[in-house]
RNA sequence: UCCGCAGUAGCUCAAUGGUGGAGCAUCCGGCUGUUAACCGGAGGGUUACAGGUUCGAGUCCUGUCUGCGGAGCCA
């Protein structure tokens, strides 16, 4: 009996150790990123052949493992004939396993080098289309699935990921609850943009969401502070460096908040996410050759000007701007160029803004709205407002905009049962990534961009 | 949707209306420290498509398609 019991515990202990080792395997695996901890050691790495150079009896294979790049050196005399021949034969992006001794080598890119003895091929590649030379944007976009392997694209993806994490951390650490809105919706949220349409069984048409905001408002009434973070869709035929048909948006919504609270939140949020990415993705920003001087300035307080003051700035810069219009891309650039950090423009004419925005009690023609314009011509990255919280006023707005009342009954209910002042904003993820990375087009900020003339790969 | 620009080798680009080339990639050869390595050689073309002008069109004209840049719309 005792021996059976002992065996049982032995088995449990054995299994625990096995499972723990197995679980830690991936985490403890040596990668190029943490190579400095393994100088002088004989190690094995797996990855892809990024590039190779040779000089007769010496070959330099640049290995890429997703975390970095490492030059692996093969001398003819010190490796087998087969290995040397293989090193000569395999093409760019072949998947390989290398083994050798890590050493510090100032002549090698990155400062480390592998004195390699072993080379095995997992899968041989030939005629990889993206060579280490220049390519046009059409070719690169056609090969987006491969382009992501290149240094700069990989750096952008790492920055995007860190930005997403910073956004989530900020809200998670400040009492917000993530609440996912539906992507299929029965009607337009704002009643303005053109939406992607699809048949929805016997219920008629459904649309891909252009914003999670209205649902976030319901969330704020339930949970106080919420945020949504997901893909949104616009069928507008916008063909500019700032537009995608599918993009990601984060939208916080706060109960018992007015426009000033909203602006306070936006600037604290922006400071946190930008400074975090600057600190955590310094290397990647260097790869992109991003001058971060202006990004360092993204700290509270951000300048706040009214729409009226913004119009005056335009007029002082010899722009013939009609009061009452919305700003165009070049207008935004001129306004933001007056400041050394993002600028908040608030109190727009209500006509150019969405139906749900609350009017300024001091001037009914103005909406309690705010746009945050990023420097360096990156334009509007945040759009927000205090929401209309009065039932009758909101109903009037819905009618004025010829929106189908039935579709908004639930939204009106939020004003019927314990309405409170509330506000929120939306931040476009891709525009923010483009701004932080200093890119000239948002198509490089998302793994597989969707644009009016492209939905592949 | 509108305005502008472009389409030539796998890629990036040349070519006065008169025999379509180069660099990279690929293949062959050389080189024991390369840095988008270099050096020598080879193969590689329905000049986007359709029509027109001309003795002759990659080049000029018309139309179509595709892409790029911008505007509008928007984040």
Short mmCIF file of C-alpha atoms (C1' of nucleotides) in Angstrom, two decimals:
data_model
loop_
_atom_site.label_atom_id
_atom_site.label_comp_id
_atom_site.label_asym_id
_atom_site.label_seq_id
_atom_site.Cartn_x
_atom_site.Cartn_y
_atom_site.Cartn_z
CA UNK A 1 0.00 0.00 0.00
CA UNK A 2 2.76 2.37 1.03
CA UNK A 3 4.77 1.58 -2.08
CA UNK A 4 1.78 2.25 -4.29
CA UNK A 5 1.33 5.58 -2.57
CA UNK A 6 5.02 6.41 -3.04
CA UNK A 7 4.82 5.48 -6.67
CA UNK A 8 1.78 7.71 -7.04
CA UNK A 9 3.60 10.72 -5.59
CA UNK A 10 6.74 9.94 -7.56
CA UNK A 11 4.68 9.90 -10.71
CA UNK A 12 3.04 13.20 -9.81
CA UNK A 13 6.41 14.78 -9.08
CA UNK A 14 7.83 13.40 -12.32
CA UNK A 15 4.91 14.71 -14.36
CA UNK A 16 5.11 18.12 -12.69
CA UNK A 17 8.79 18.42 -13.61
CA UNK A 18 8.14 17.25 -17.16
CA UNK A 19 5.29 19.67 -17.63
CA UNK A 20 7.24 22.56 -16.15
CA UNK A 21 10.21 21.89 -18.41
CA UNK A 22 8.00 21.62 -21.41
CA UNK A 23 6.16 24.81 -20.53
CA UNK A 24 9.36 26.77 -20.04
CA UNK A 25 10.99 25.53 -23.20
CA UNK A 26 9.76 28.33 -25.45
CA UNK A 27 10.37 31.03 -22.87
CA UNK A 28 13.96 29.96 -22.16
CA UNK A 29 14.97 29.43 -25.74
CA UNK A 30 17.92 31.53 -26.80
CA UNK A 31 17.06 34.26 -29.26
CA UNK A 32 19.21 36.87 -30.96
CA UNK A 33 17.68 39.55 -28.76
CA UNK A 34 19.15 38.06 -25.59
CA UNK A 35 22.43 36.94 -27.13
CA UNK A 36 24.55 39.15 -24.85
CA UNK A 37 23.79 36.70 -22.01
CA UNK A 38 25.46 33.87 -23.91
CA UNK A 39 28.87 35.20 -24.95
CA UNK A 40 31.40 32.40 -25.24
CA UNK A 41 28.71 29.73 -25.20
CA UNK A 42 28.03 27.13 -27.84
CA UNK A 43 24.41 27.72 -28.87
CA UNK A 44 21.81 26.67 -31.41
CA UNK A 45 19.52 29.14 -33.18
CA UNK A 46 16.69 28.72 -35.61
CA UNK A 47 15.57 31.32 -38.11
CA UNK A 48 15.71 32.48 -41.69
CA UNK A 49 18.56 33.44 -43.97
CA UNK A 50 18.27 37.22 -44.25
CA UNK A 51 21.27 37.80 -46.50
CA UNK A 52 24.65 36.29 -47.21
CA UNK A 53 28.04 37.46 -48.36
CA UNK A 54 31.13 35.46 -49.15
CA UNK A 55 34.77 35.84 -49.89
CA UNK A 56 36.07 32.57 -51.23
CA UNK A 57 36.76 30.35 -48.28
CA UNK A 58 34.75 32.38 -45.78
CA UNK A 59 30.99 32.85 -45.80
CA UNK A 60 28.85 35.29 -43.84
CA UNK A 61 25.26 34.23 -43.33
CA UNK A 62 22.96 36.80 -41.74
CA UNK A 63 20.39 34.97 -39.64
CA UNK A 64 17.05 36.53 -38.80
CA UNK A 65 14.98 34.98 -36.00
CA UNK A 66 12.24 37.54 -35.53
CA UNK A 67 14.01 39.16 -32.58
CA UNK A 68 17.14 40.39 -34.34
CA UNK A 69 19.90 39.74 -36.85
CA UNK A 70 23.10 37.78 -36.36
CA UNK A 71 26.09 37.30 -38.62
CA UNK A 72 27.15 33.66 -38.72
CA UNK A 73 30.64 32.95 -40.06
CA UNK A 74 31.62 29.73 -41.84
CA UNK A 75 35.29 29.08 -42.62
CA UNK A 76 36.02 26.49 -45.25
CA UNK A 77 38.72 24.80 -43.18
CA UNK A 78 36.73 24.52 -39.97
CA UNK A 79 33.42 23.13 -41.23
CA UNK A 80 32.60 20.04 -43.24
CA UNK A 81 32.57 20.14 -47.04
CA UNK A 82 28.79 19.52 -46.98
CA UNK A 83 28.08 22.44 -44.64
CA UNK A 84 30.21 24.81 -46.70
CA UNK A 85 28.52 23.75 -49.92
CA UNK A 86 25.10 24.16 -48.28
CA UNK A 87 25.98 27.64 -47.05
CA UNK A 88 26.82 28.51 -50.62
CA UNK A 89 23.64 27.05 -52.10
CA UNK A 90 20.72 28.12 -49.92
CA UNK A 91 18.80 31.23 -50.97
CA UNK A 92 17.47 34.21 -49.09
CA UNK A 93 14.74 33.36 -46.54
CA UNK A 94 15.60 29.67 -46.36
CA UNK A 95 14.69 28.44 -42.87
CA UNK A 96 17.77 27.12 -41.11
CA UNK A 97 19.28 25.91 -37.86
CA UNK A 98 22.77 27.12 -36.97
CA UNK A 99 25.11 26.10 -34.20
CA UNK A 100 28.27 27.79 -33.03
CA UNK A 101 30.04 29.89 -30.45
CA UNK A 102 28.86 33.43 -29.66
CA UNK A 103 31.56 36.07 -29.63
CA UNK A 104 31.84 39.83 -29.45
CA UNK A 105 32.85 41.14 -32.87
CA UNK A 106 32.87 44.87 -33.61
CA UNK A 107 33.06 44.21 -37.37
CA UNK A 108 29.72 42.37 -37.31
CA UNK A 109 26.41 44.27 -37.56
CA UNK A 110 24.95 44.37 -34.07
CA UNK A 111 28.31 43.74 -32.40
CA UNK A 112 27.96 39.96 -32.00
CA UNK A 113 28.86 37.10 -34.26
CA UNK A 114 28.40 33.36 -34.36
CA UNK A 115 31.53 31.33 -35.05
CA UNK A 116 29.43 28.69 -36.75
CA UNK A 117 30.17 25.03 -37.25
CA UNK A 118 26.78 23.51 -38.00
CA UNK A 119 24.19 24.44 -40.60
CA UNK A 120 21.05 22.46 -41.29
CA UNK A 121 18.23 23.42 -43.60
CA UNK A 122 14.60 23.18 -42.49
CA UNK A 123 13.20 24.39 -45.80
CA UNK A 124 15.23 25.66 -48.72
CA UNK A 125 14.05 28.85 -50.45
CA UNK A 126 15.02 30.18 -53.85
CA UNK A 127 14.22 33.35 -55.78
CA UNK A 128 12.76 35.23 -52.81
CA UNK A 129 11.07 38.19 -54.48
CA UNK A 130 12.09 40.94 -52.05
CA UNK A 131 15.80 41.44 -52.55
CA UNK A 132 17.99 43.74 -50.45
CA UNK A 133 17.50 46.46 -53.05
CA UNK A 134 14.88 49.07 -53.74
CA UNK A 135 11.31 48.15 -54.59
CA UNK A 136 8.25 50.14 -55.55
CA UNK A 137 5.22 50.41 -53.31
CA UNK A 138 2.93 48.38 -55.60
CA UNK A 139 5.33 45.44 -55.64
CA UNK A 140 5.80 45.62 -51.88
CA UNK A 141 2.07 45.79 -51.20
CA UNK A 142 1.50 42.80 -53.50
CA UNK A 143 4.04 40.96 -51.37
CA UNK A 144 2.88 42.35 -48.03
CA UNK A 145 2.90 38.85 -46.52
CA UNK A 146 6.66 38.71 -47.19
CA UNK A 147 7.39 42.41 -46.77
CA UNK A 148 6.54 42.04 -43.06
CA UNK A 149 9.82 40.11 -42.71
CA UNK A 150 11.90 43.18 -43.53
CA UNK A 151 13.61 45.18 -40.81
CA UNK A 152 11.52 48.32 -40.94
CA UNK A 153 8.17 46.60 -41.30
CA UNK A 154 8.96 44.32 -38.38
CA UNK A 155 9.95 47.38 -36.31
CA UNK A 156 6.63 49.06 -37.15
CA UNK A 157 4.73 45.94 -36.07
CA UNK A 158 6.58 45.87 -32.75
CA UNK A 159 5.80 49.53 -32.16
CA UNK A 160 2.15 48.95 -33.06
CA UNK A 161 1.97 46.09 -30.60
CA UNK A 162 3.57 48.13 -27.80
CA UNK A 163 1.24 51.04 -28.49
CA UNK A 164 -1.79 48.73 -28.24
CA UNK A 165 -0.45 47.41 -24.93
CA UNK A 166 0.13 50.95 -23.64
CA UNK A 167 -3.41 51.92 -24.58
CA UNK A 168 -4.88 48.93 -22.77
CA UNK A 169 -2.61 49.42 -19.76
CA UNK A 170 -3.63 53.06 -19.46
CA UNK A 171 -7.33 52.33 -19.34
CA UNK A 172 -7.00 49.11 -17.35
CA UNK A 173 -4.96 50.93 -14.70
CA UNK A 174 -7.39 53.84 -14.49
CA UNK A 175 -10.60 52.03 -13.62
CA UNK A 176 -11.93 51.45 -17.14
CA UNK A 177 -13.60 48.22 -18.20
CA UNK A 178 -13.05 46.90 -21.71
CA UNK A 179 -16.42 46.39 -23.36
CA UNK A 180 -16.51 45.06 -26.91
CA UNK A 181 -19.17 46.57 -29.14
CA UNK A 182 -20.82 44.63 -31.98
CA UNK A 183 -19.24 44.80 -35.41
CA UNK A 184 -22.47 44.07 -37.27
CA UNK A 185 -24.90 46.90 -36.62
CA UNK A 186 -28.44 47.66 -37.75
CA UNK A 187 -27.80 51.30 -38.70
CA UNK A 188 -25.13 53.92 -39.11
CA UNK A 189 -23.76 55.23 -35.82
CA UNK A 190 -23.21 58.74 -37.00
CA UNK A 191 -25.45 58.77 -40.03
CA UNK A 192 -22.77 60.37 -42.18
CA UNK A 193 -20.23 57.94 -43.58
CA UNK A 194 -20.88 55.35 -46.24
CA UNK A 195 -20.94 51.89 -44.69
CA UNK A 196 -20.22 48.37 -45.86
CA UNK A 197 -23.49 46.56 -46.25
CA UNK A 198 -24.41 42.90 -45.95
CA UNK A 199 -27.56 40.79 -45.94
CA UNK A 200 -28.53 39.67 -42.45
CA UNK A 201 -30.84 36.65 -42.74
CA UNK A 202 -34.50 37.69 -42.54
CA UNK A 203 -33.75 40.96 -40.78
CA UNK A 204 -32.77 42.90 -43.86
CA UNK A 205 -29.53 44.78 -44.12
CA UNK A 206 -26.73 44.94 -41.59
CA UNK A 207 -23.71 47.21 -41.66
CA UNK A 208 -20.12 46.89 -40.53
CA UNK A 209 -19.63 49.26 -37.65
CA UNK A 210 -17.99 52.63 -38.18
CA UNK A 211 -17.67 53.27 -34.44
CA UNK A 212 -18.36 51.54 -31.15
CA UNK A 213 -19.23 54.77 -29.47
CA UNK A 214 -23.00 54.53 -29.07
CA UNK A 215 -22.57 51.11 -27.47
CA UNK A 216 -19.79 52.50 -25.28
CA UNK A 217 -22.29 55.05 -23.97
CA UNK A 218 -24.55 52.20 -22.88
CA UNK A 219 -21.49 50.67 -21.23
CA UNK A 220 -20.60 53.86 -19.38
CA UNK A 221 -24.12 53.98 -17.94
CA UNK A 222 -23.64 50.40 -16.72
CA UNK A 223 -20.02 50.43 -15.57
CA UNK A 224 -19.05 54.08 -15.17
CA UNK A 225 -15.87 54.09 -17.22
CA UNK A 226 -15.49 51.83 -20.25
CA UNK A 227 -13.49 51.60 -23.44
CA UNK A 228 -13.96 49.78 -26.69
CA UNK A 229 -11.06 48.70 -28.86
CA UNK A 230 -11.65 47.03 -32.17
CA UNK A 231 -11.81 47.28 -35.93
CA UNK A 232 -14.08 49.79 -37.62
CA UNK A 233 -15.05 50.14 -41.26
CA UNK A 234 -15.66 53.00 -43.65
CA UNK A 235 -16.77 52.51 -47.23
CA UNK A 236 -15.80 56.07 -48.13
CA UNK A 237 -13.75 56.28 -51.30
CA UNK A 238 -11.05 58.16 -49.48
CA UNK A 239 -7.74 57.94 -51.26
CA UNK A 240 -5.18 59.66 -49.09
CA UNK A 241 -2.22 58.79 -46.89
CA UNK A 242 -4.45 59.00 -43.83
CA UNK A 243 -7.21 56.56 -44.83
CA UNK A 244 -7.92 52.85 -44.70
CA UNK A 245 -11.31 51.20 -45.19
CA UNK A 246 -10.65 48.97 -42.16
CA UNK A 247 -8.90 50.48 -39.17
CA UNK A 248 -8.69 50.11 -35.41
CA UNK A 249 -10.10 52.58 -32.99
CA UNK A 250 -10.03 52.86 -29.21
CA UNK A 251 -12.96 54.71 -27.68
CA UNK A 252 -13.19 55.52 -23.96
CA UNK A 253 -16.50 56.72 -22.57
CA UNK A 254 -16.97 58.20 -19.08
CA UNK A 255 -20.14 58.84 -17.09
CA UNK A 256 -20.34 62.08 -15.11
CA UNK A 257 -17.84 63.85 -17.34
CA UNK A 258 -17.96 67.07 -19.32
CA UNK A 259 -15.85 68.35 -22.22
CA UNK A 260 -13.08 69.58 -19.92
CA UNK A 261 -12.87 66.20 -18.20
CA UNK A 262 -12.72 64.64 -21.66
CA UNK A 263 -9.80 66.86 -22.68
CA UNK A 264 -8.02 66.14 -19.38
CA UNK A 265 -8.37 62.44 -20.07
CA UNK A 266 -7.20 62.76 -23.67
CA UNK A 267 -4.00 64.62 -22.80
CA UNK A 268 -3.10 62.30 -19.92
CA UNK A 269 -3.76 59.35 -22.19
CA UNK A 270 -1.67 60.74 -25.07
CA UNK A 271 1.24 61.54 -22.78
CA UNK A 272 1.21 58.05 -21.36
CA UNK A 273 1.01 56.12 -24.62
CA UNK A 274 3.58 58.23 -26.48
CA UNK A 275 6.12 58.34 -23.65
CA UNK A 276 5.72 54.61 -23.03
CA UNK A 277 6.37 53.73 -26.67
CA UNK A 278 9.35 56.12 -26.80
CA UNK A 279 10.85 54.41 -23.79
CA UNK A 280 9.99 50.80 -24.66
CA UNK A 281 10.63 50.85 -28.40
CA UNK A 282 13.69 53.06 -28.64
CA UNK A 283 15.56 50.54 -30.80
CA UNK A 284 12.76 50.15 -33.30
CA UNK A 285 12.37 53.91 -33.64
CA UNK A 286 16.10 54.07 -34.35
CA UNK A 287 15.66 51.45 -37.08
CA UNK A 288 13.00 53.71 -38.60
CA UNK A 289 15.38 56.68 -38.27
CA UNK A 290 12.64 58.57 -36.49
CA UNK A 291 13.61 61.98 -35.10
CA UNK A 292 11.79 61.83 -31.76
CA UNK A 293 12.39 65.44 -30.68
CA UNK A 294 8.76 66.49 -31.11
CA UNK A 295 7.47 63.22 -29.67
CA UNK A 296 9.44 63.90 -26.47
CA UNK A 297 7.30 67.04 -26.08
CA UNK A 298 4.05 65.11 -25.81
CA UNK A 299 3.48 66.02 -22.17
CA UNK A 300 0.73 67.77 -20.26
CA UNK A 301 -0.59 70.35 -20.59
CA UNK A 302 -1.43 70.26 -24.28
CA UNK A 303 -2.47 73.61 -25.77
CA UNK A 304 -6.25 74.10 -26.04
CA UNK A 305 -7.71 76.49 -28.57
CA UNK A 306 -11.23 77.06 -29.79
CA UNK A 307 -12.36 76.47 -33.35
CA UNK A 308 -12.65 80.24 -33.67
CA UNK A 309 -9.02 80.73 -32.63
CA UNK A 310 -7.97 78.03 -35.10
CA UNK A 311 -9.76 79.88 -37.89
CA UNK A 312 -7.88 83.05 -36.92
CA UNK A 313 -4.59 81.15 -37.17
CA UNK A 314 -5.52 80.08 -40.70
CA UNK A 315 -6.41 83.63 -41.71
CA UNK A 316 -3.14 84.95 -40.28
CA UNK A 317 -1.45 82.42 -42.57
CA UNK A 318 -3.22 83.82 -45.63
CA UNK A 319 -5.70 80.97 -45.92
CA UNK A 320 -9.07 82.06 -47.24
CA UNK A 321 -11.05 79.97 -44.76
CA UNK A 322 -14.82 80.16 -44.48
CA UNK A 323 -15.95 80.15 -40.83
CA UNK A 324 -18.29 77.22 -40.34
CA UNK A 325 -16.45 74.69 -42.53
CA UNK A 326 -14.52 71.74 -41.24
CA UNK A 327 -10.73 71.80 -41.55
CA UNK A 328 -9.04 70.05 -44.46
CA UNK A 329 -5.75 68.18 -44.27
CA UNK A 330 -3.62 71.21 -45.14
CA UNK A 331 -5.58 73.42 -42.71
CA UNK A 332 -4.85 70.96 -39.91
CA UNK A 333 -1.16 70.99 -40.78
CA UNK A 334 -0.98 74.79 -40.63
CA UNK A 335 -2.79 74.89 -37.29
CA UNK A 336 -0.68 72.15 -35.71
CA UNK A 337 2.54 73.74 -36.99
CA UNK A 338 1.95 76.63 -34.60
CA UNK A 339 2.61 74.35 -31.64
CA UNK A 340 5.43 72.12 -30.43
CA UNK A 341 3.08 69.34 -29.36
CA UNK A 342 -0.40 68.06 -30.20
CA UNK A 343 -3.06 70.77 -30.03
CA UNK A 344 -6.66 70.40 -28.88
CA UNK A 345 -9.20 72.29 -30.93
CA UNK A 346 -12.60 72.52 -29.24
CA UNK A 347 -16.09 73.96 -29.75
CA UNK A 348 -16.70 73.38 -33.45
CA UNK A 349 -19.76 74.61 -35.33
CA UNK A 350 -22.43 72.01 -34.61
CA UNK A 351 -23.28 71.56 -38.31
CA UNK A 352 -19.96 69.90 -39.11
CA UNK A 353 -20.18 67.52 -36.16
CA UNK A 354 -22.23 64.43 -35.31
CA UNK A 355 -25.83 64.56 -34.10
CA UNK A 356 -25.12 63.14 -30.64
CA UNK A 357 -22.77 65.92 -29.53
CA UNK A 358 -24.02 68.27 -26.85
CA UNK A 359 -24.31 71.96 -27.71
CA UNK A 360 -22.42 74.60 -25.80
CA UNK A 361 -24.92 76.17 -23.33
CA UNK A 362 -23.16 79.51 -23.91
CA UNK A 363 -23.56 79.29 -27.69
CA UNK A 364 -26.11 76.85 -29.12
CA UNK A 365 -24.38 76.94 -32.53
CA UNK A 366 -21.28 75.26 -31.11
CA UNK A 367 -20.80 71.60 -30.31
CA UNK A 368 -18.91 70.56 -27.18
CA UNK A 369 -16.47 68.69 -29.38
CA UNK A 370 -12.70 68.37 -29.39
CA UNK A 371 -10.24 67.21 -32.04
CA UNK A 372 -6.62 66.56 -31.22
CA UNK A 373 -4.30 67.42 -34.10
CA UNK A 374 -0.91 65.73 -34.16
CA UNK A 375 2.18 67.69 -35.22
CA UNK A 376 4.17 67.24 -38.43
CA UNK A 377 1.10 67.05 -40.64
CA UNK A 378 -0.32 63.84 -39.15
CA UNK A 379 -3.69 65.49 -38.64
CA UNK A 380 -6.61 64.42 -36.49
CA UNK A 381 -5.72 61.49 -34.26
CA UNK A 382 -8.47 62.02 -31.68
CA UNK A 383 -12.06 63.15 -32.07
CA UNK A 384 -14.25 63.46 -29.00
CA UNK A 385 -17.14 65.25 -27.39
CA UNK A 386 -19.51 65.61 -24.52
CA UNK A 387 -22.69 63.76 -25.52
CA UNK A 388 -26.21 65.10 -25.60
CA UNK A 389 -27.85 63.79 -22.42
CA UNK A 390 -31.30 65.32 -22.70
CA UNK A 391 -33.98 63.04 -24.11
CA UNK A 392 -36.02 65.62 -26.00
CA UNK A 393 -33.01 67.42 -27.47
CA UNK A 394 -31.47 64.16 -28.69
CA UNK A 395 -34.78 63.08 -30.23
CA UNK A 396 -34.93 66.42 -32.03
CA UNK A 397 -31.38 65.91 -33.39
CA UNK A 398 -32.21 62.42 -34.64
CA UNK A 399 -35.20 63.83 -36.49
CA UNK A 400 -33.20 66.78 -37.86
CA UNK A 401 -30.65 64.35 -39.31
CA UNK A 402 -33.40 62.13 -40.79
CA UNK A 403 -32.15 59.13 -38.88
CA UNK A 404 -34.46 56.13 -38.39
CA UNK A 405 -35.85 56.61 -34.88
CA UNK A 406 -36.59 52.88 -34.34
CA UNK A 407 -32.89 52.07 -34.66
CA UNK A 408 -32.06 54.61 -31.98
CA UNK A 409 -34.77 53.76 -29.45
CA UNK A 410 -32.29 51.90 -27.27
CA UNK A 411 -29.91 54.86 -27.49
CA UNK A 412 -32.70 57.23 -26.43
CA UNK A 413 -33.44 54.90 -23.50
CA UNK A 414 -30.04 55.84 -22.06
CA UNK A 415 -31.48 59.38 -21.67
CA UNK A 416 -34.79 58.12 -20.37
CA UNK A 417 -33.51 56.09 -17.45
CA UNK A 418 -31.07 58.01 -15.29
CA UNK A 419 -29.31 60.17 -17.84
CA UNK A 420 -26.05 61.82 -16.75
CA UNK A 421 -23.53 64.13 -18.40
CA UNK A 422 -20.98 61.96 -20.16
CA UNK A 423 -18.17 62.29 -22.65
CA UNK A 424 -15.63 60.28 -24.57
CA UNK A 425 -13.34 60.21 -27.56
CA UNK A 426 -11.97 57.96 -30.27
CA UNK A 427 -8.34 57.53 -31.19
CA UNK A 428 -7.37 56.13 -34.59
CA UNK A 429 -4.70 53.50 -33.96
CA UNK A 430 -3.11 53.52 -37.42
CA UNK A 431 -2.81 57.28 -37.59
CA UNK A 432 -1.16 57.23 -34.17
CA UNK A 433 1.27 54.50 -35.23
CA UNK A 434 2.04 56.45 -38.41
CA UNK A 435 2.71 59.57 -36.41
CA UNK A 436 4.94 57.88 -33.83
CA UNK A 437 6.87 56.02 -36.53
CA UNK A 438 7.12 59.05 -38.81
CA UNK A 439 5.64 57.19 -41.80
CA UNK A 440 4.20 58.96 -44.81
CA UNK A 441 1.24 56.58 -45.22
CA UNK A 442 -0.97 54.60 -42.80
CA UNK A 443 -0.87 51.54 -45.07
CA UNK A 444 2.38 50.44 -43.41
CA UNK A 445 0.99 50.67 -39.87
CA UNK A 446 -1.34 47.65 -40.11
CA UNK A 447 -0.24 44.14 -41.10
CA UNK A 448 -2.65 43.75 -44.00
CA UNK A 449 -4.13 47.10 -45.03
CA UNK A 450 -7.54 47.36 -46.65
CA UNK A 451 -7.85 50.27 -49.07
CA UNK A 452 -10.31 51.17 -51.80
CA UNK A 453 -8.15 49.63 -54.51
CA UNK A 454 -6.66 46.79 -52.49
CA UNK A 455 -8.02 43.94 -50.39
CA UNK A 456 -5.17 41.46 -50.95
CA UNK A 457 -3.13 39.71 -49.70
"C1'" U B 1 -16.12 60.96 -57.91
"C1'" C B 2 -12.56 64.88 -59.71
"C1'" C B 3 -7.41 66.64 -61.01
"C1'" G B 4 -2.29 65.27 -62.08
"C1'" C B 5 1.67 61.55 -63.06
"C1'" A B 6 3.17 56.77 -64.53
"C1'" G B 7 3.17 51.59 -66.80
"C1'" U B 8 10.00 48.80 -70.64
"C1'" A B 9 13.81 41.95 -68.02
"C1'" G B 10 11.84 38.79 -61.55
"C1'" C B 11 12.94 44.04 -59.09
"C1'" U B 12 14.59 49.45 -59.63
"C1'" C B 13 15.26 52.36 -63.77
"C1'" A B 14 17.71 54.22 -68.84
"C1'" A B 15 16.84 54.58 -74.21
"C1'" U B 16 16.68 62.50 -79.94
"C1'" G B 17 10.62 59.00 -84.13
"C1'" G B 18 15.85 55.11 -86.69
"C1'" U B 19 19.48 47.72 -84.32
"C1'" G B 20 15.68 48.08 -76.56
"C1'" G B 21 20.34 48.83 -72.28
"C1'" A B 22 22.35 49.12 -66.96
"C1'" G B 23 22.41 47.80 -61.68
"C1'" C B 24 20.36 44.16 -58.44
"C1'" A B 25 18.26 39.09 -58.42
"C1'" U B 26 19.20 34.05 -60.94
"C1'" C B 27 23.06 30.54 -63.05
"C1'" C B 28 28.65 29.60 -63.89
"C1'" G B 29 33.71 31.01 -62.33
"C1'" G B 30 37.28 33.85 -58.77
"C1'" C B 31 38.51 35.74 -53.89
"C1'" U B 32 40.09 33.51 -45.87
"C1'" G B 33 36.73 39.47 -42.80
"C1'" U B 34 32.40 40.54 -45.86
"C1'" U B 35 29.09 45.24 -44.31
"C1'" A B 36 22.84 46.46 -49.82
"C1'" A B 37 30.59 42.89 -50.41
"C1'" C B 38 33.47 42.91 -54.79
"C1'" C B 39 35.57 41.09 -59.77
"C1'" G B 40 34.73 38.20 -64.61
"C1'" G B 41 31.04 35.68 -67.67
"C1'" A B 42 25.96 33.78 -69.15
"C1'" G B 43 20.70 33.47 -69.66
"C1'" G B 44 16.50 36.66 -69.34
"C1'" G B 45 11.74 41.32 -73.45
"C1'" U B 46 4.26 40.46 -77.02
"C1'" U B 47 7.98 47.92 -74.14
"C1'" A B 48 0.10 47.15 -69.82
"C1'" C B 49 -3.93 46.28 -73.69
"C1'" A B 50 -6.63 47.84 -78.33
"C1'" G B 51 -6.59 50.98 -82.39
"C1'" G B 52 -4.42 55.17 -85.24
"C1'" U B 53 -0.45 58.62 -87.57
"C1'" U B 54 4.34 57.47 -90.07
"C1'" C B 55 8.88 54.63 -94.82
"C1'" G B 56 9.72 53.47 -89.56
"C1'" A B 57 6.55 53.99 -82.78
"C1'" G B 58 8.98 52.05 -76.20
"C1'" U B 59 8.79 57.28 -77.93
"C1'" C B 60 3.43 60.96 -81.20
"C1'" C B 61 -2.41 60.66 -81.04
"C1'" U B 62 -7.23 58.24 -79.18
"C1'" G B 63 -9.55 54.79 -75.99
"C1'" U B 64 -9.35 50.98 -72.09
"C1'" C B 65 -7.11 48.76 -67.80
"C1'" U B 66 -3.84 49.02 -63.62
"C1'" G B 67 -1.03 51.67 -60.11
"C1'" C B 68 0.86 56.12 -57.68
"C1'" G B 69 0.26 61.31 -55.80
"C1'" G B 70 -3.38 64.86 -54.37
"C1'" A B 71 -8.57 66.85 -53.52
"C1'" G B 72 -13.29 65.90 -51.38
"C1'" C B 73 -15.18 62.72 -47.24
"C1'" C B 74 -13.28 61.10 -42.61
"C1'" A B 75 -10.17 58.70 -37.66
#
